[in-house]
Short mmCIF file of C-alpha atoms and ligand atoms in Angstrom, two decimals:
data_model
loop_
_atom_site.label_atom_id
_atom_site.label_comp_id
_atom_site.label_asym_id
_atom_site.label_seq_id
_atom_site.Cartn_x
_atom_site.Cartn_y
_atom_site.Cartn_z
CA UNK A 11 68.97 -19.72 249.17
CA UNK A 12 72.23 -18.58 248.03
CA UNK A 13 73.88 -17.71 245.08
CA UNK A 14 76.72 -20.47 243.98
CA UNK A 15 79.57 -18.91 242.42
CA UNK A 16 79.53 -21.85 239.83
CA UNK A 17 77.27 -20.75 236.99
CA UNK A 18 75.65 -22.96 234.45
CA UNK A 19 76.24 -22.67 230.86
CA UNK A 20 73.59 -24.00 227.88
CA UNK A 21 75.26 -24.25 224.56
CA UNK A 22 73.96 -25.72 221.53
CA UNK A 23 75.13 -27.71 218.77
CA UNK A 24 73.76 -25.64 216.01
CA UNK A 25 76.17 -22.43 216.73
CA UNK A 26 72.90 -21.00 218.79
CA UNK A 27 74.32 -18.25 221.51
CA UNK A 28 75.01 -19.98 225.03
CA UNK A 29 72.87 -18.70 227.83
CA UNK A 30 74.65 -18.44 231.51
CA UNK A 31 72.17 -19.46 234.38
CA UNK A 32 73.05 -18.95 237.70
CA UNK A 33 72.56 -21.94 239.90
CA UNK A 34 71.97 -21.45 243.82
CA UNK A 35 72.13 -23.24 246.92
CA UNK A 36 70.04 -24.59 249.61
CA UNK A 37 70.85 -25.00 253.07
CA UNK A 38 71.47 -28.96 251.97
CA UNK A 39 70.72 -31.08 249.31
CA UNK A 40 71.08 -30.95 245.08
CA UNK A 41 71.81 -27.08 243.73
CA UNK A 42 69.40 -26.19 241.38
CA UNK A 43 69.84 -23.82 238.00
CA UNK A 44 67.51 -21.21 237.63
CA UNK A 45 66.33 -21.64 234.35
CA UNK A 46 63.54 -18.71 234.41
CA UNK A 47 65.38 -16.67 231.91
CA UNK A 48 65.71 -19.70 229.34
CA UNK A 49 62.54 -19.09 227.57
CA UNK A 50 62.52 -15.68 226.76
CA UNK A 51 66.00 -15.66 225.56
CA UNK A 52 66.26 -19.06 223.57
CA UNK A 53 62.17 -20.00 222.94
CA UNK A 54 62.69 -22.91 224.44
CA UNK A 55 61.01 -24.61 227.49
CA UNK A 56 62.75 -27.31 229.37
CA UNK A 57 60.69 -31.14 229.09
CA UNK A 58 60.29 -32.96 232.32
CA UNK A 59 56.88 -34.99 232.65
CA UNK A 60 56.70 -36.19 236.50
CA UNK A 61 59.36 -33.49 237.56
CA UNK A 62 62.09 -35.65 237.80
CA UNK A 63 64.42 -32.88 237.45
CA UNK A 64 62.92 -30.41 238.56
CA UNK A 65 62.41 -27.86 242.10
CA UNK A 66 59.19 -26.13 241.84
CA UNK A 67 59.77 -23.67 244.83
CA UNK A 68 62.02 -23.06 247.43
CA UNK A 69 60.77 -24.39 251.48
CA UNK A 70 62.16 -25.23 254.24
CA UNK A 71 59.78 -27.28 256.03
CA UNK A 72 60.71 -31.26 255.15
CA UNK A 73 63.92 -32.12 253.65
CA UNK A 74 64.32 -35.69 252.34
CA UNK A 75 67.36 -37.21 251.03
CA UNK A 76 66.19 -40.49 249.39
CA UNK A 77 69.42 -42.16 248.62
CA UNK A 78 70.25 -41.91 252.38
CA UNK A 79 67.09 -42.82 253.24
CA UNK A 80 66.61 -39.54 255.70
CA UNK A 81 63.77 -37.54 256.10
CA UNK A 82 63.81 -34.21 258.29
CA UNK A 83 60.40 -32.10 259.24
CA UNK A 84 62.31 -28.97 260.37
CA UNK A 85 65.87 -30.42 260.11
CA UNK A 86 64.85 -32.88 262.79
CA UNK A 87 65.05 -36.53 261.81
CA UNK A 88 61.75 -38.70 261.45
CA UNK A 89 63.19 -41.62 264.05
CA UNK A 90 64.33 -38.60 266.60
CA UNK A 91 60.50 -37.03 266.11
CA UNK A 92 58.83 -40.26 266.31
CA UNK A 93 60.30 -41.69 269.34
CA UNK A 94 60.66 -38.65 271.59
CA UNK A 95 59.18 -35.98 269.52
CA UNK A 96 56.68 -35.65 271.31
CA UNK A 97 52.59 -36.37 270.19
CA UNK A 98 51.14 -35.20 266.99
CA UNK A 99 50.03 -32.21 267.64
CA UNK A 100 53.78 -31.19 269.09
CA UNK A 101 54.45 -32.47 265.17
CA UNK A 102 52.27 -30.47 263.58
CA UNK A 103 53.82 -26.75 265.59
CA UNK A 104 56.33 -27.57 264.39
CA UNK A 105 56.08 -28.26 260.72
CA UNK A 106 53.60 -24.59 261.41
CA UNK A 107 56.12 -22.94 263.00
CA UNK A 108 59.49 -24.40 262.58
CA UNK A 109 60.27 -25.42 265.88
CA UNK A 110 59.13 -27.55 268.36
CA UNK A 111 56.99 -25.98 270.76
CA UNK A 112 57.93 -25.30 274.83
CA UNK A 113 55.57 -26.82 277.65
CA UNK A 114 53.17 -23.14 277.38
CA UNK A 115 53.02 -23.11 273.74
CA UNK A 116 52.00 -26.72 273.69
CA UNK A 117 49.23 -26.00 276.03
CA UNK A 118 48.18 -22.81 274.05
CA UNK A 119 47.85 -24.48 270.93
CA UNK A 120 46.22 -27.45 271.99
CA UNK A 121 43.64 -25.26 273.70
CA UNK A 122 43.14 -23.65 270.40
CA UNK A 123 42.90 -26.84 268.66
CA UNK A 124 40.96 -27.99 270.47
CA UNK A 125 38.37 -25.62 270.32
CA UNK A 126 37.70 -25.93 266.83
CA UNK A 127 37.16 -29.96 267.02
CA UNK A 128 33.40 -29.51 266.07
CA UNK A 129 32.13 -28.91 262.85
CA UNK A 130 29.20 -26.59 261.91
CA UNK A 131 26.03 -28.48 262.91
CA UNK A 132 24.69 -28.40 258.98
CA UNK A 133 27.70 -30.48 257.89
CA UNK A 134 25.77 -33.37 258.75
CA UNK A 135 23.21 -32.93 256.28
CA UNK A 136 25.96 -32.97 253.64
CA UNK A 137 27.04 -36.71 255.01
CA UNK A 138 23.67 -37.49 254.37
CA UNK A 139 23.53 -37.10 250.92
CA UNK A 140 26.32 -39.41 250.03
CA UNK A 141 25.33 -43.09 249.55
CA UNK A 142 26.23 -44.79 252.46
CA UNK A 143 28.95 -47.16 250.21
CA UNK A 144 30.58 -43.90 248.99
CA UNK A 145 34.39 -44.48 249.11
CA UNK A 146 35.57 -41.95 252.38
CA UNK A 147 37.47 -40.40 250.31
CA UNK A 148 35.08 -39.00 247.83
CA UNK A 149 33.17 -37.63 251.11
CA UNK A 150 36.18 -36.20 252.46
CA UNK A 151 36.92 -34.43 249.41
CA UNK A 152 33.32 -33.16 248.95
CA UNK A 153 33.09 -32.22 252.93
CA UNK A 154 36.24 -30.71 253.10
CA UNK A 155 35.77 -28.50 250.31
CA UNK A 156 32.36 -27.84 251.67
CA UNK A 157 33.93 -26.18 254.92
CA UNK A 158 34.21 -23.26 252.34
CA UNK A 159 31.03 -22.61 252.78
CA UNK A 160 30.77 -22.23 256.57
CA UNK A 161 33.96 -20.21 257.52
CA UNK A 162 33.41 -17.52 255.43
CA UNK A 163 35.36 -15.75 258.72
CA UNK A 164 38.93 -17.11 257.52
CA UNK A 165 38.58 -17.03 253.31
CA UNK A 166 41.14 -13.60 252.87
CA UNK A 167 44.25 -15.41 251.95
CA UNK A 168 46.10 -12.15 252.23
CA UNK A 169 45.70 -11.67 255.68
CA UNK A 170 47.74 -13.27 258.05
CA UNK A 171 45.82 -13.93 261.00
CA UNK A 172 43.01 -15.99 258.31
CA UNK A 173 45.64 -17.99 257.13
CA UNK A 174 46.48 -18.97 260.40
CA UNK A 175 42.87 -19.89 261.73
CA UNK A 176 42.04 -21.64 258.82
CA UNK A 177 45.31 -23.86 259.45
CA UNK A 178 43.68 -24.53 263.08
CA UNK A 179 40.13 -25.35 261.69
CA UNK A 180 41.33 -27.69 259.21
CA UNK A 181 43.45 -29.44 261.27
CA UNK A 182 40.99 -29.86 263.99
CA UNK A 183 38.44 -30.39 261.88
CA UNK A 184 39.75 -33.25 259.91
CA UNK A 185 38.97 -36.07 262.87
CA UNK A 186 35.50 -34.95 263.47
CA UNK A 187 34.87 -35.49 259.34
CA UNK A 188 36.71 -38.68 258.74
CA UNK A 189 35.02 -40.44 261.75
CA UNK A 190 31.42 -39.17 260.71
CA UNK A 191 33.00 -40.52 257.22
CA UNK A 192 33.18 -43.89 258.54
CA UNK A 193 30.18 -43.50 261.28
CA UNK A 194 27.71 -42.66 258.28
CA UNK A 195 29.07 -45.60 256.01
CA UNK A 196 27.96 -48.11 258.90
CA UNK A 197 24.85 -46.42 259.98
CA UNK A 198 25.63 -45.21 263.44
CA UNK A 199 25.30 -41.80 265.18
CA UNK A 200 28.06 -39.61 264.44
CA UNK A 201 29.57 -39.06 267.63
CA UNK A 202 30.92 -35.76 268.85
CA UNK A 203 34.58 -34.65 270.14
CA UNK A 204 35.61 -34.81 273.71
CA UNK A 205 38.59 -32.27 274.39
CA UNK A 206 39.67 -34.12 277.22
CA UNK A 207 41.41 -36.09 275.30
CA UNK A 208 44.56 -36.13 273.02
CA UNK A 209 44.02 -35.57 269.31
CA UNK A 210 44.49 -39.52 268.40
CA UNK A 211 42.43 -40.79 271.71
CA UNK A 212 39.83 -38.53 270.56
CA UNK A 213 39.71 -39.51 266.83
CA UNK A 214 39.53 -43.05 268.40
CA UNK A 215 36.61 -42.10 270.23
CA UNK A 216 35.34 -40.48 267.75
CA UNK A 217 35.15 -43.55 265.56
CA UNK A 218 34.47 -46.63 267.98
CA UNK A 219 32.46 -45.16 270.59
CA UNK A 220 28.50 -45.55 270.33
CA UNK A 221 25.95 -44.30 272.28
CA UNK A 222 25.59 -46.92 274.24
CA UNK A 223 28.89 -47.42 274.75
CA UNK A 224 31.90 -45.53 275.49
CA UNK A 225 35.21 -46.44 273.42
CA UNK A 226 38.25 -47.38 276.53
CA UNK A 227 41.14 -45.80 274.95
CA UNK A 228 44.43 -48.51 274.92
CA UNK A 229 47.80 -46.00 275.19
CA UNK A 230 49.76 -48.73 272.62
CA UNK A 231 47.07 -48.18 270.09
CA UNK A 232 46.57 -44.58 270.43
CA UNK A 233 50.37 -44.45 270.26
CA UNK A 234 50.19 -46.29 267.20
CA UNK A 235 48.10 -44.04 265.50
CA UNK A 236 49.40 -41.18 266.84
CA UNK A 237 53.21 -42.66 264.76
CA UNK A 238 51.03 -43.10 261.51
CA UNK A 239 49.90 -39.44 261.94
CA UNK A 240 53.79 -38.04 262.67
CA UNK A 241 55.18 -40.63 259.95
CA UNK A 242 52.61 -39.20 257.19
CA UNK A 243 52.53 -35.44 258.23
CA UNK A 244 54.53 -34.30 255.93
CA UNK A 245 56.45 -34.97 252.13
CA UNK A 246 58.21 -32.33 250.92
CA UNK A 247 56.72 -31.79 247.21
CA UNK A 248 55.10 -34.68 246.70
CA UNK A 249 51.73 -34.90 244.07
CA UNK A 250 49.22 -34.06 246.45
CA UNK A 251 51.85 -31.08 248.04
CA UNK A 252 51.96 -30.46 244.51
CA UNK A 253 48.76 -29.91 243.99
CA UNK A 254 47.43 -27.94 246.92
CA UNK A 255 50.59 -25.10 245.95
CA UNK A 256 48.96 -25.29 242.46
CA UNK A 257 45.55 -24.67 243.79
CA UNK A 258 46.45 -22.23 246.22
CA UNK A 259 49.11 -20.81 243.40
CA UNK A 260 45.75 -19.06 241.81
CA UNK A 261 44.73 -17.32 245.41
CA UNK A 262 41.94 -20.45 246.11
CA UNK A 263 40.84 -20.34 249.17
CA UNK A 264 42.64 -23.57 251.61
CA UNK A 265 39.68 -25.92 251.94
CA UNK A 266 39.33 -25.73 248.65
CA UNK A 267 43.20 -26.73 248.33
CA UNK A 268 42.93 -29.00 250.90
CA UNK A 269 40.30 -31.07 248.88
CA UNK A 270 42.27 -31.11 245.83
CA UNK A 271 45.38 -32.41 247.96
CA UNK A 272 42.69 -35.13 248.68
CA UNK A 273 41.78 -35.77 244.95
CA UNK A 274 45.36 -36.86 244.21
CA UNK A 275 46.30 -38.53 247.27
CA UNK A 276 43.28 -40.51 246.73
CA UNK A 277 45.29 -42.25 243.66
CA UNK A 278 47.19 -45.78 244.12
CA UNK A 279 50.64 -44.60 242.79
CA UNK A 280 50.21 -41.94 246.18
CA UNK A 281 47.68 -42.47 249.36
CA UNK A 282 45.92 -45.11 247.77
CA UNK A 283 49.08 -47.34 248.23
CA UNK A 284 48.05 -48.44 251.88
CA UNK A 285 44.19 -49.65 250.94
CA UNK A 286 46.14 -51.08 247.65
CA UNK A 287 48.42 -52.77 250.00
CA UNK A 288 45.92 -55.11 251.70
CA UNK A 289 43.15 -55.29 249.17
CA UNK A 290 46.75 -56.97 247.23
CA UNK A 291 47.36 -59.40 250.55
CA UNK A 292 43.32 -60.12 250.89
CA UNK A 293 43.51 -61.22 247.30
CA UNK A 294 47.13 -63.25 247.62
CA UNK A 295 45.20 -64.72 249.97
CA UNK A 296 47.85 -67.50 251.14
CA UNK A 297 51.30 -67.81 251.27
CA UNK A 298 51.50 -70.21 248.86
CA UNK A 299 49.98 -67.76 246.19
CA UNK A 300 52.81 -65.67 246.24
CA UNK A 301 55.05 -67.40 244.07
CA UNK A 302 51.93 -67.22 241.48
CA UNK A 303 51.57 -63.48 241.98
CA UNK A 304 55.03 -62.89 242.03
CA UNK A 305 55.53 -64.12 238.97
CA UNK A 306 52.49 -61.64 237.64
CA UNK A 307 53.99 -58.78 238.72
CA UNK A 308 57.27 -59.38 236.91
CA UNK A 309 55.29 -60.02 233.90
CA UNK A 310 55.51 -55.94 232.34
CA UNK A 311 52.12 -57.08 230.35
CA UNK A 312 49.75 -58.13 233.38
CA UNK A 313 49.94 -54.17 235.22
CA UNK A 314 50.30 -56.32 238.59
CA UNK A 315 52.43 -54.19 240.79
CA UNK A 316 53.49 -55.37 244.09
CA UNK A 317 51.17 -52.36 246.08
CA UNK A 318 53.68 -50.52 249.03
CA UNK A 319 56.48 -51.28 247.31
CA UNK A 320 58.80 -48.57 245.33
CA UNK A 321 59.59 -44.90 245.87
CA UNK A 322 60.37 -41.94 243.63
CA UNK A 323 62.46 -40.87 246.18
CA UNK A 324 63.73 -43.00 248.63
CA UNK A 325 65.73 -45.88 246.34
CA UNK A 326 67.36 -47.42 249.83
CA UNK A 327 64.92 -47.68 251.99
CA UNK A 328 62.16 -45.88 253.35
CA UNK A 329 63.17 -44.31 256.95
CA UNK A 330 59.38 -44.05 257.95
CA UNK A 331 58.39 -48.22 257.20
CA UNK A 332 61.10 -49.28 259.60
CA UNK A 333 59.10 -47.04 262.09
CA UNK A 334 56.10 -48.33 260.88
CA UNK A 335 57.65 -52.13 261.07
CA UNK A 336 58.25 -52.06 264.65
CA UNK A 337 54.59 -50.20 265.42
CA UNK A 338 53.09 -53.00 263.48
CA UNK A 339 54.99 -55.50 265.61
CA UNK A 340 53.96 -53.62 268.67
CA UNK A 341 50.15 -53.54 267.70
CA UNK A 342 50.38 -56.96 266.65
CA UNK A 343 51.51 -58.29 269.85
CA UNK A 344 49.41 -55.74 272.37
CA UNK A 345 46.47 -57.34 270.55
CA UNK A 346 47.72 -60.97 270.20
CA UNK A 347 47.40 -61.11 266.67
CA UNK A 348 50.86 -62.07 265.73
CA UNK A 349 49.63 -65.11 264.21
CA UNK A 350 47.44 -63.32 262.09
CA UNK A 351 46.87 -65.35 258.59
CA UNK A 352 47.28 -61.51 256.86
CA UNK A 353 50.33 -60.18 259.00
CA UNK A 354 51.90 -63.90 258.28
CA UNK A 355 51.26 -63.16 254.35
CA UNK A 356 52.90 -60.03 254.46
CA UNK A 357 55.74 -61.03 255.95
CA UNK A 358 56.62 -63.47 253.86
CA UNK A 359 55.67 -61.22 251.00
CA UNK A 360 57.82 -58.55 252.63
CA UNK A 361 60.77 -61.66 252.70
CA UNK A 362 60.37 -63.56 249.27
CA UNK A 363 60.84 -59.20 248.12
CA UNK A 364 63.51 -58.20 249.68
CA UNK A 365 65.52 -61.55 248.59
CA UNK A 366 64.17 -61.00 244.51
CA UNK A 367 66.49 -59.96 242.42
CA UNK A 368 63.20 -58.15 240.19
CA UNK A 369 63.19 -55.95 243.27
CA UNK A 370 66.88 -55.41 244.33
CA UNK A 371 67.82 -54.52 241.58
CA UNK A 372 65.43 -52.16 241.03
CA UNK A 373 65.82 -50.23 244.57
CA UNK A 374 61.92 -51.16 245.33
CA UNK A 375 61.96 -51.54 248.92
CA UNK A 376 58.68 -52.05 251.24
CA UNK A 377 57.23 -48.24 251.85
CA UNK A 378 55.73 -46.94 254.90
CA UNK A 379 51.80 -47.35 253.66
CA UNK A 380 52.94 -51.69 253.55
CA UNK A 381 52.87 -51.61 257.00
CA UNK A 382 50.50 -48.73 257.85
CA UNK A 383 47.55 -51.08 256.38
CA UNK A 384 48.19 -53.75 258.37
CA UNK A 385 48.62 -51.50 261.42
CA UNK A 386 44.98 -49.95 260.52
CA UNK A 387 43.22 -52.77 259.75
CA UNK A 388 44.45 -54.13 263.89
CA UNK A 389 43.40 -51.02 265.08
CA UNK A 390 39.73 -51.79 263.67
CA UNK A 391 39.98 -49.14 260.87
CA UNK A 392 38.24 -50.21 257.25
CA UNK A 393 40.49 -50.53 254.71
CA UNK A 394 38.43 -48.02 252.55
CA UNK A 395 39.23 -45.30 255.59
CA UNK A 396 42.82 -46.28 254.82
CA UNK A 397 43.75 -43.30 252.48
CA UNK A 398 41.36 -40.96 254.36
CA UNK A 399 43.66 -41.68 257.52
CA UNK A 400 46.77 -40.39 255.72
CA UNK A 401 44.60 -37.77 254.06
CA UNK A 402 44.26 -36.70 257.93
CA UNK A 403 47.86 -36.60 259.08
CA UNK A 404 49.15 -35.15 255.33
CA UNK A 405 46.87 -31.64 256.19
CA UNK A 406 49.52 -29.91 258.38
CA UNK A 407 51.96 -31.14 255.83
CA UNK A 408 49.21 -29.23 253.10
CA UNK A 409 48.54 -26.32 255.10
CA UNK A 410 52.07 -25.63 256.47
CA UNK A 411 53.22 -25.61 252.60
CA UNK A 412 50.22 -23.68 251.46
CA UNK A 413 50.96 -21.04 254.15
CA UNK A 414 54.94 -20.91 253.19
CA UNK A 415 54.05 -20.16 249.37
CA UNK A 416 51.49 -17.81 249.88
CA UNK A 417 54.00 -15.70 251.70
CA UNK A 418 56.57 -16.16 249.36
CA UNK A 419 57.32 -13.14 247.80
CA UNK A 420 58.43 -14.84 244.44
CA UNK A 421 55.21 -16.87 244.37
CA UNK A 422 53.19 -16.38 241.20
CA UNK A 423 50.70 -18.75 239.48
CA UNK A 424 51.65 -21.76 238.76
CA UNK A 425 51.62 -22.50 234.84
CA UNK A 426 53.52 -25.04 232.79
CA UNK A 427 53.74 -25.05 229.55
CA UNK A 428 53.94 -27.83 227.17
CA UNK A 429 55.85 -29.84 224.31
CA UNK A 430 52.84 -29.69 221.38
CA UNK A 431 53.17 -32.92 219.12
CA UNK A 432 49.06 -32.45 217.80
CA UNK A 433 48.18 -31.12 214.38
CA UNK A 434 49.49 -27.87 213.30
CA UNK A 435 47.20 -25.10 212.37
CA UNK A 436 44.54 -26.16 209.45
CA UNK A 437 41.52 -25.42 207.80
CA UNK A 438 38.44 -26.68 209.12
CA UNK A 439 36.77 -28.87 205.75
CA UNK A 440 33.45 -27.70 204.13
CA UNK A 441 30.81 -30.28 205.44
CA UNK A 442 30.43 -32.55 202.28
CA UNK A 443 34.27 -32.79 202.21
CA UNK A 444 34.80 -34.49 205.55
N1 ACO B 510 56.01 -53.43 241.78
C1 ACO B 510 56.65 -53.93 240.70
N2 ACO B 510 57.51 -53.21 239.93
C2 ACO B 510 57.68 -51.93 240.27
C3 ACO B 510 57.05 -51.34 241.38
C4 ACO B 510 56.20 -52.15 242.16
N3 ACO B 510 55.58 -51.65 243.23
N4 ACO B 510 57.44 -50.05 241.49
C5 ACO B 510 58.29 -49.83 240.46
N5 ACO B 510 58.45 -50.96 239.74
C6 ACO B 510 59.34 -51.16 238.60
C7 ACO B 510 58.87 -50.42 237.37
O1 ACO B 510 58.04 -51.25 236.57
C8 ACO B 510 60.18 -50.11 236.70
O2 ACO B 510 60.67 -51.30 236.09
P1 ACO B 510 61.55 -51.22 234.72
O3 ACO B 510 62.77 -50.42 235.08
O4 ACO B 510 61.82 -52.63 234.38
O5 ACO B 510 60.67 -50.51 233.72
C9 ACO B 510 61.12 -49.81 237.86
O6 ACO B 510 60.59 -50.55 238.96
C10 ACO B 510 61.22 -48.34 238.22
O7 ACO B 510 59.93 -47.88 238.57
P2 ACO B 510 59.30 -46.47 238.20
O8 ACO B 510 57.84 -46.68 237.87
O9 ACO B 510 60.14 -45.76 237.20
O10 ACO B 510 59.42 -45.72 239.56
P3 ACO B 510 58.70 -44.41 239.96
O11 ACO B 510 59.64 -43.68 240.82
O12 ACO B 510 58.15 -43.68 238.78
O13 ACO B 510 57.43 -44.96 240.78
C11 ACO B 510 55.97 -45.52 242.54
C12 ACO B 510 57.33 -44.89 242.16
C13 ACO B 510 54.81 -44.80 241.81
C14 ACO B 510 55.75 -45.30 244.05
C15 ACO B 510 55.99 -47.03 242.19
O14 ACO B 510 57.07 -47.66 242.84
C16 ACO B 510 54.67 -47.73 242.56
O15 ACO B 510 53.71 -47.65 241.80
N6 ACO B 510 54.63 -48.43 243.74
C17 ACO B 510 53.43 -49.10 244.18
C18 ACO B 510 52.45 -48.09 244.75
C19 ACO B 510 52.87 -47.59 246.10
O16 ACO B 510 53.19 -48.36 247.01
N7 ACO B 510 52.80 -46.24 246.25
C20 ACO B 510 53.08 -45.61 247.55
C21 ACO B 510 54.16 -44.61 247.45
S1 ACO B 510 54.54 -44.07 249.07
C22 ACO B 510 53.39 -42.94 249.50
O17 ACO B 510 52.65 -42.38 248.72
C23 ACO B 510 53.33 -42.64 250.97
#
């Protein structure tokens, strides 16, 4: 960050002193004007509900520019990462990091991910007090918060060397809980890691494999989910970023920020998108609904929206759903389903939307989670387990962010303030007066 030599000036209409701000500059993308002073010398906050104007901190892990459509973990492009970036895990040194690891590192730190695949024995009596139809991701936030409570070992957010083990466990660890997720909602035997394999093989194996019968791995669907893991690693500030730096802002301990990351991705408008997605197709039903449904949506009075559509950011198109396109074409075909009643729904969903002028001219282009449901669902993953998918490739994204603000030096709680419009002070009425 660097000062600009441009400085902003405030000035207001009713002969109020101006107030100089300086503004600064990032490596790339918008300036921004460092309005910290504005308060205590005008009284005045600034009013932005959903941040659209506003940089919360200063990072240098993602970078997306969403009128280019570009998005950047570590100044490398998503399409570059994606297609010879390496696997996940390669993904997720270097969003840690901030570079991509050489052949030893690799090996070193998926030796020490791998050794951390298993959770504490206990955790399973936690599963079993969940209803077995709990949604995943009410589990996942209760078990992941729960890991509190076993790795007491890696709690001191001030030291260094806890910050970074609890980064490992949580990122190992996040498999292991969203298969037993899905194992305990259809009544099988949770199934333990094997570190022979890679990190997507073994989630895989994790969540098809039975007792009686061993899961045989296919390298176009563990490639498949190993993309949805690289395309959702990582968002810049998004809400559920948002929300683990606000957790962790107050010196909470990272599961604990972790599980509210997974409280708001949980939401439609965010993760929730993908199961939204196809729960919208399943109840389109046919392609010749979608006239009927399009027509809903436009309507501002029904609340229809059309689910995996839109961006705040990316108002061209979203670099990660072409990805995600030609995975789900790839899937589609490995498994012969490209004559799928869903898949042809979509597509001429996907069509009828790109064509509508509703949509054009509004920017709202397919996003990544339109196709990353459809992917799922071929890969044999419930739609409820959807959100708890993303919720396990977004926790590098979490814990790489949660590590860069807590050693930020200009960190400090994070603590908005507020426009009041509610009554002004009064006095409270004697009883038989009210
Ligand atoms: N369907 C129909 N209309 C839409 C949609 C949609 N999916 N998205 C936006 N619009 C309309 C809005 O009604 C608004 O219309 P208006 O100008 O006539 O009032 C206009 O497009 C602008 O939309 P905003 O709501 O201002 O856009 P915003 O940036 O706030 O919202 C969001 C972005 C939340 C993603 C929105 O597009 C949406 O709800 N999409 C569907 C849910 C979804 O797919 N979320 C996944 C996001 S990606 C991710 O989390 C990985």
């Amino acid at each position: 960050m660097t000062n600009s030599e441009t400085k902003a000036t405030l000035s207001f209409s009713d002969g109020s002193p101006a107030l100089e701000m300086p503004i600064y500059k990032g490596s790339i993308g918008p300036d921004v004007i460092d309005i910290r002073k504005l308060y205590g010398s005008t009284g005045m906050f600034t009013y932005d509900p959903g941040f659209m104007s506003t940089a919360a901190c200063n990072s240098s892990i993602t970078y997306i520019d969403g009128d280019k459509g570009e998005l950047l973990y570590r100044g490398y492009p998503i399409e570059q990462l994606a297609v010879n970036g390496g696997d996940f895990l390669e993904t997720c040194y270097l969003l840690l990091n901030g570079e991509l690891p050489n052949a030893d590192q690799k090996k070193e730190f998926v030796a020490t991910v791998t050794n951390h695949t298993m959770v504490h024995e206990q955790m399973q009596f936690f599963f079993r007090g969940f209803r077995r139809d709990a949604h995943p991701m009410s589990v996942l936030v209760g078990t992941v918060g729960a890991l509190a409570s076993f790795y007491h070992d890696s709690l001191d957010i001030n030291d260094p060397h806890h910050r970074e083990v609890s980064a490992i466990r949580l990122i190992a660890k996040m498999p292991t809980l969203v298969a037993m997720a899905y194992k305990y909602s259809i009544g099988q035997p949770f199934v333990y890691p094997r570190n022979d394999l890679s990190y997507s093989a073994n989630f895989m194996h994790m969540m098809f494999s039975t007792p009686c019968e061993p899961y045989k791995t296919n390298e176009v669907l563990v490639r498949a989910l190993d993309r949805i893991l690289i395309l959702h690693a990582d968002h810049e500030q998004n809400a559920s970023t948002s929300t683990v730096r606000l957790a962790g802002s107050s010196g909470a301990n990272p599961f604990a920020c972790i599980a509210a990351g997974i409280a708001c991705l949980w939401g439609p408008a965010h993760g929730g998108a993908n199961e939204a997605a196809l729960s919208m197709l399943e109840e389109i039903g046919s392609v010749d609904n979608i006239p009927e449904f399009i027509a809903q949506v436009k309507d501002k009075n029904s609340g229809v929206k059309l689910m995996g559509f839109g961006h705040r950011v990316y108002k061209n198109y979203d670099p990660r759903a072409k990805l995600m396109r030609e995975t789900c074409y790839e899937v589609l075909q490995e498994l012969g389903l490209q004559d799928d009643p869903l898949f042809k729904l979509a597509m001429a969903l996907e069509k009828i939307a790109l064509e509508d002028e509703y949509f054009v001219s509004r920017k709202l282009y397919p996003n990544v989670d339109f196709y990353s449901g459809i992917v799922q669902r071929a890969l044999g993953i419930p739609t409820a387990l959807f959100t708890g998918i993303f919720a396990l490739a977004r926790t590098v994204g979490w814990i790489a962010q949660w590590k860069e603000m807590i050693s930020d030096p200009e960190q400090k709680i994070g603590r908005p303030r507020q426009l009041f419009v509610g009554s002004a002070k009064r006095d409270v009425p004697a009883i038989d007066k009210r």
